[in-house]
CSV table of C-alpha atoms in Angstrom, one decimal:
chain,number,residue,atom,x,y,z
A,19,MET,CA,-225.1,-81.7,-73.0
A,20,LYS,CA,-222.5,-81.2,-70.3
A,21,TYR,CA,-220.5,-77.9,-70.3
A,22,LEU,CA,-217.0,-77.8,-68.9
A,23,SER,CA,-215.6,-75.0,-66.9
A,24,LEU,CA,-212.6,-73.0,-68.2
A,25,PRO,CA,-210.1,-74.8,-65.9
A,26,ALA,CA,-211.4,-78.2,-67.2
A,27,ILE,CA,-211.0,-77.0,-70.8
A,28,ILE,CA,-207.4,-75.7,-70.1
A,29,LEU,CA,-206.5,-79.0,-68.4
A,30,ALA,CA,-208.0,-81.0,-71.2
A,31,GLY,CA,-206.1,-79.0,-73.8
A,32,SER,CA,-202.9,-79.6,-71.8
A,33,LEU,CA,-203.6,-83.3,-71.8
A,34,PHE,CA,-204.3,-83.1,-75.5
A,35,VAL,CA,-201.0,-81.5,-76.2
A,36,MET,CA,-199.1,-83.8,-73.9
A,37,GLY,CA,-200.8,-86.9,-75.3
A,38,CYS,CA,-199.0,-86.5,-78.6
A,39,ASP,CA,-195.9,-84.7,-77.3
A,40,ASN,CA,-192.6,-86.4,-77.1
A,41,SER,CA,-192.8,-85.9,-73.4
A,42,LYS,CA,-191.0,-88.4,-71.1
A,43,ASN,CA,-192.9,-87.4,-68.0
A,44,LYS,CA,-195.7,-89.9,-67.4
A,45,GLU,CA,-196.5,-88.4,-64.0
A,46,LYS,CA,-197.6,-85.1,-65.5
A,47,ILE,CA,-199.9,-86.8,-67.8
A,48,GLU,CA,-201.5,-88.9,-65.0
A,49,GLU,CA,-201.7,-85.8,-62.8
A,50,LEU,CA,-203.6,-83.9,-65.5
A,51,GLU,CA,-205.9,-86.9,-66.1
A,52,LYS,CA,-206.8,-87.0,-62.4
A,53,LYS,CA,-207.5,-83.3,-62.3
A,54,ILE,CA,-209.8,-83.6,-65.3
A,55,THR,CA,-211.7,-86.5,-63.7
A,56,GLN,CA,-212.0,-84.6,-60.4
A,57,LEU,CA,-213.4,-81.5,-62.3
A,58,GLU,CA,-215.9,-83.7,-64.2
A,59,GLU,CA,-217.0,-85.5,-61.0
A,60,SER,CA,-217.5,-82.1,-59.2
A,61,GLN,CA,-219.7,-80.9,-62.1
A,62,LYS,CA,-222.0,-83.9,-62.0
A,63,SER,CA,-223.5,-82.6,-58.7
A,64,GLN,CA,-223.5,-78.9,-59.7
A,65,PRO,CA,-225.6,-78.1,-62.8
A,66,VAL,CA,-223.9,-75.4,-64.9
A,67,ASN,CA,-227.1,-74.3,-66.6
A,68,VAL,CA,-230.8,-74.9,-66.7
A,69,GLN,CA,-230.6,-77.4,-69.5
A,70,SER,CA,-228.2,-79.7,-67.6
A,71,ALA,CA,-230.5,-79.4,-64.5
A,72,LYS,CA,-233.3,-81.2,-66.3
A,73,LYS,CA,-233.8,-84.9,-65.3
A,74,ILE,CA,-233.0,-87.3,-68.1
A,75,ASP,CA,-235.3,-90.3,-68.6
A,76,PRO,CA,-233.1,-93.4,-68.4
A,77,ALA,CA,-235.4,-95.1,-70.9
A,78,ASN,CA,-233.9,-92.8,-73.6
A,79,LEU,CA,-230.3,-93.6,-72.7
A,80,GLY,CA,-227.8,-96.3,-73.5
A,81,GLU,CA,-225.0,-97.2,-71.1
A,82,PHE,CA,-221.5,-98.3,-71.9
A,83,LYS,CA,-220.0,-101.2,-70.0
A,84,PHE,CA,-216.4,-101.5,-71.3
A,85,GLU,CA,-214.2,-104.5,-70.5
A,86,GLU,CA,-211.4,-101.9,-70.1
A,87,THR,CA,-211.0,-98.2,-70.7
A,88,VAL,CA,-207.2,-98.1,-70.7
A,89,PHE,CA,-204.9,-100.4,-72.8
A,90,ASP,CA,-201.2,-100.5,-71.9
A,91,PHE,CA,-199.3,-101.4,-75.1
A,92,GLY,CA,-196.0,-101.6,-73.2
A,93,THR,CA,-192.8,-100.5,-75.0
A,94,ILE,CA,-192.7,-100.5,-78.7
A,95,SER,CA,-190.2,-99.3,-81.3
A,96,GLN,CA,-190.6,-95.9,-83.0
A,97,GLY,CA,-192.7,-96.4,-86.2
A,98,ASP,CA,-194.7,-99.4,-84.9
A,99,LYS,CA,-198.4,-99.3,-85.3
A,100,ILE,CA,-200.7,-100.5,-82.5
A,101,GLN,CA,-204.4,-101.4,-82.7
A,102,HIS,CA,-206.7,-102.2,-79.8
A,103,ASN,CA,-210.3,-103.2,-79.9
A,104,PHE,CA,-212.2,-101.8,-76.9
A,105,LYS,CA,-215.3,-104.0,-76.5
A,106,PHE,CA,-218.4,-102.8,-74.7
A,107,LYS,CA,-221.9,-104.0,-73.9
A,108,ASN,CA,-225.0,-101.7,-73.8
A,109,ILE,CA,-226.4,-102.1,-70.3
A,110,GLY,CA,-228.8,-99.2,-70.8
A,111,GLU,CA,-232.5,-99.2,-71.5
A,112,ALA,CA,-232.3,-97.8,-75.0
A,113,PRO,CA,-230.3,-98.4,-78.1
A,114,LEU,CA,-226.8,-96.9,-77.6
A,115,VAL,CA,-225.8,-94.5,-80.4
A,116,ILE,CA,-222.3,-93.2,-80.8
A,117,SER,CA,-222.6,-89.9,-82.5
A,118,ASN,CA,-218.9,-89.0,-82.7
A,119,ILE,CA,-215.5,-90.0,-81.6
A,120,GLN,CA,-212.6,-87.5,-81.5
A,121,ALA,CA,-209.0,-88.6,-81.3
A,122,SER,CA,-206.5,-86.6,-79.2
A,123,CYS,CA,-204.1,-86.2,-82.1
A,124,GLY,CA,-203.4,-87.2,-85.7
A,125,CYS,CA,-201.3,-90.2,-84.5
A,126,THR,CA,-204.6,-91.9,-83.3
A,127,THR,CA,-207.4,-93.1,-85.5
A,128,PRO,CA,-210.7,-94.5,-84.2
A,129,ASP,CA,-213.3,-96.8,-85.7
A,130,TRP,CA,-216.5,-97.9,-84.0
A,131,SER,CA,-219.9,-99.6,-84.2
A,132,LYS,CA,-221.8,-97.3,-86.6
A,133,GLU,CA,-225.2,-98.9,-86.1
A,134,PRO,CA,-227.2,-98.4,-82.8
A,135,VAL,CA,-226.3,-101.1,-80.3
A,136,ALA,CA,-229.4,-102.6,-78.8
A,137,PRO,CA,-229.7,-103.1,-75.0
A,138,GLY,CA,-227.8,-106.2,-74.0
A,139,GLU,CA,-225.9,-106.3,-77.3
A,140,GLU,CA,-222.1,-105.7,-77.8
A,141,GLY,CA,-220.2,-103.1,-79.8
A,142,TYR,CA,-216.7,-101.9,-80.3
A,143,VAL,CA,-214.3,-99.0,-80.5
A,144,LYS,CA,-211.1,-99.8,-82.4
A,145,VAL,CA,-208.2,-97.4,-81.7
A,146,SER,CA,-205.1,-97.3,-83.9
A,147,PHE,CA,-201.9,-95.6,-82.9
A,148,ASN,CA,-199.0,-94.8,-85.2
A,149,SER,CA,-195.8,-94.2,-83.3
A,150,ALA,CA,-193.9,-92.6,-86.2
A,151,SER,CA,-192.0,-89.5,-84.9
A,152,LYS,CA,-193.0,-90.3,-81.3
A,153,SER,CA,-190.7,-91.1,-78.4
A,154,GLY,CA,-191.0,-91.7,-74.7
A,155,ALA,CA,-194.2,-91.9,-72.7
A,156,GLN,CA,-197.4,-91.7,-74.9
A,157,SER,CA,-201.0,-91.5,-73.8
A,158,PRO,CA,-203.2,-91.0,-76.9
A,159,MET,CA,-206.9,-90.8,-76.1
A,160,VAL,CA,-210.3,-90.9,-77.9
A,161,THR,CA,-213.4,-89.0,-76.6
A,162,ILE,CA,-216.7,-90.7,-77.3
A,163,THR,CA,-219.9,-88.7,-77.6
A,164,ALA,CA,-223.0,-90.9,-77.2
A,165,ASN,CA,-226.6,-91.0,-75.9
A,166,THR,CA,-225.3,-91.9,-72.4
A,167,SER,CA,-225.1,-90.1,-69.1
A,168,PRO,CA,-222.6,-88.5,-69.0
A,169,SER,CA,-222.6,-88.0,-72.7
A,170,ILE,CA,-218.7,-88.1,-72.9
A,171,THR,CA,-216.6,-91.3,-72.3
A,172,ARG,CA,-212.9,-91.5,-72.8
A,173,LEU,CA,-210.7,-94.4,-73.8
A,174,ARG,CA,-206.9,-94.3,-73.6
A,175,LEU,CA,-203.9,-96.2,-74.9
A,176,LYS,CA,-200.7,-95.8,-73.0
A,177,GLY,CA,-197.1,-97.0,-73.3
A,178,ASN,CA,-193.6,-96.0,-74.3
A,179,VAL,CA,-192.0,-95.5,-77.7
A,180,ASN,CA,-188.4,-96.5,-77.8
A,181,THR,CA,-186.2,-94.8,-80.3
A,182,ASN,CA,-183.1,-96.9,-79.5
A,183,THR,CA,-183.9,-99.7,-81.9
A,184,LYS,CA,-181.3,-101.7,-83.7
A,185,THR,CA,-181.5,-101.3,-87.4
A,186,ASN,CA,-180.5,-104.0,-89.9
A,187,THR,CA,-177.2,-102.9,-91.4
A,188,THR,CA,-176.8,-105.9,-93.6
A,189,SER,CA,-177.3,-105.1,-97.3
A,190,VAL,CA,-176.8,-106.9,-100.5
A,191,GLU,CA,-175.7,-104.8,-103.5
A,192,GLY,CA,-176.3,-106.0,-107.0
A,193,PRO,CA,-177.6,-109.3,-108.3
A,194,VAL,CA,-176.9,-112.5,-106.3
A,195,LYS,CA,-174.7,-115.0,-108.4
A,196,LYS,CA,-175.5,-118.7,-108.2
């Protein structure tokens, strides 16, 4: 299992908070994501402990090949619900097993292929986002834990939630007479 340094955990926590925050600053979110990626990449070459220094037999690992890892849902109205199905193929040498998926906040719900995905076969991770009480730039994320190297993979939705929607002010009171 890969261990993150304290700065990586702090950055990940900041991204977690901002992913569900009503923040309008996309640049800060993207900057934090870049820093997390840089920290993760730097740790690949520097083992943190003896366990991570052991060589992993690729015959025991699955490998994700996603069609996309980020889905831009554009601009939606507050209260809209978005669903996106991230499809993947197991290009590894062993059946791919997703052991857990963690959403960045309560506004995001994941569903996934529960059975092992054989080499060469396809699977999915469906992510649902509820924009109720959200506004501005949003970047909800799901973190996948699987028998892959690295063991963590992230998928992200991104877009804007518009609170300036027109509401229907036409109403009918009482029964309609014929």
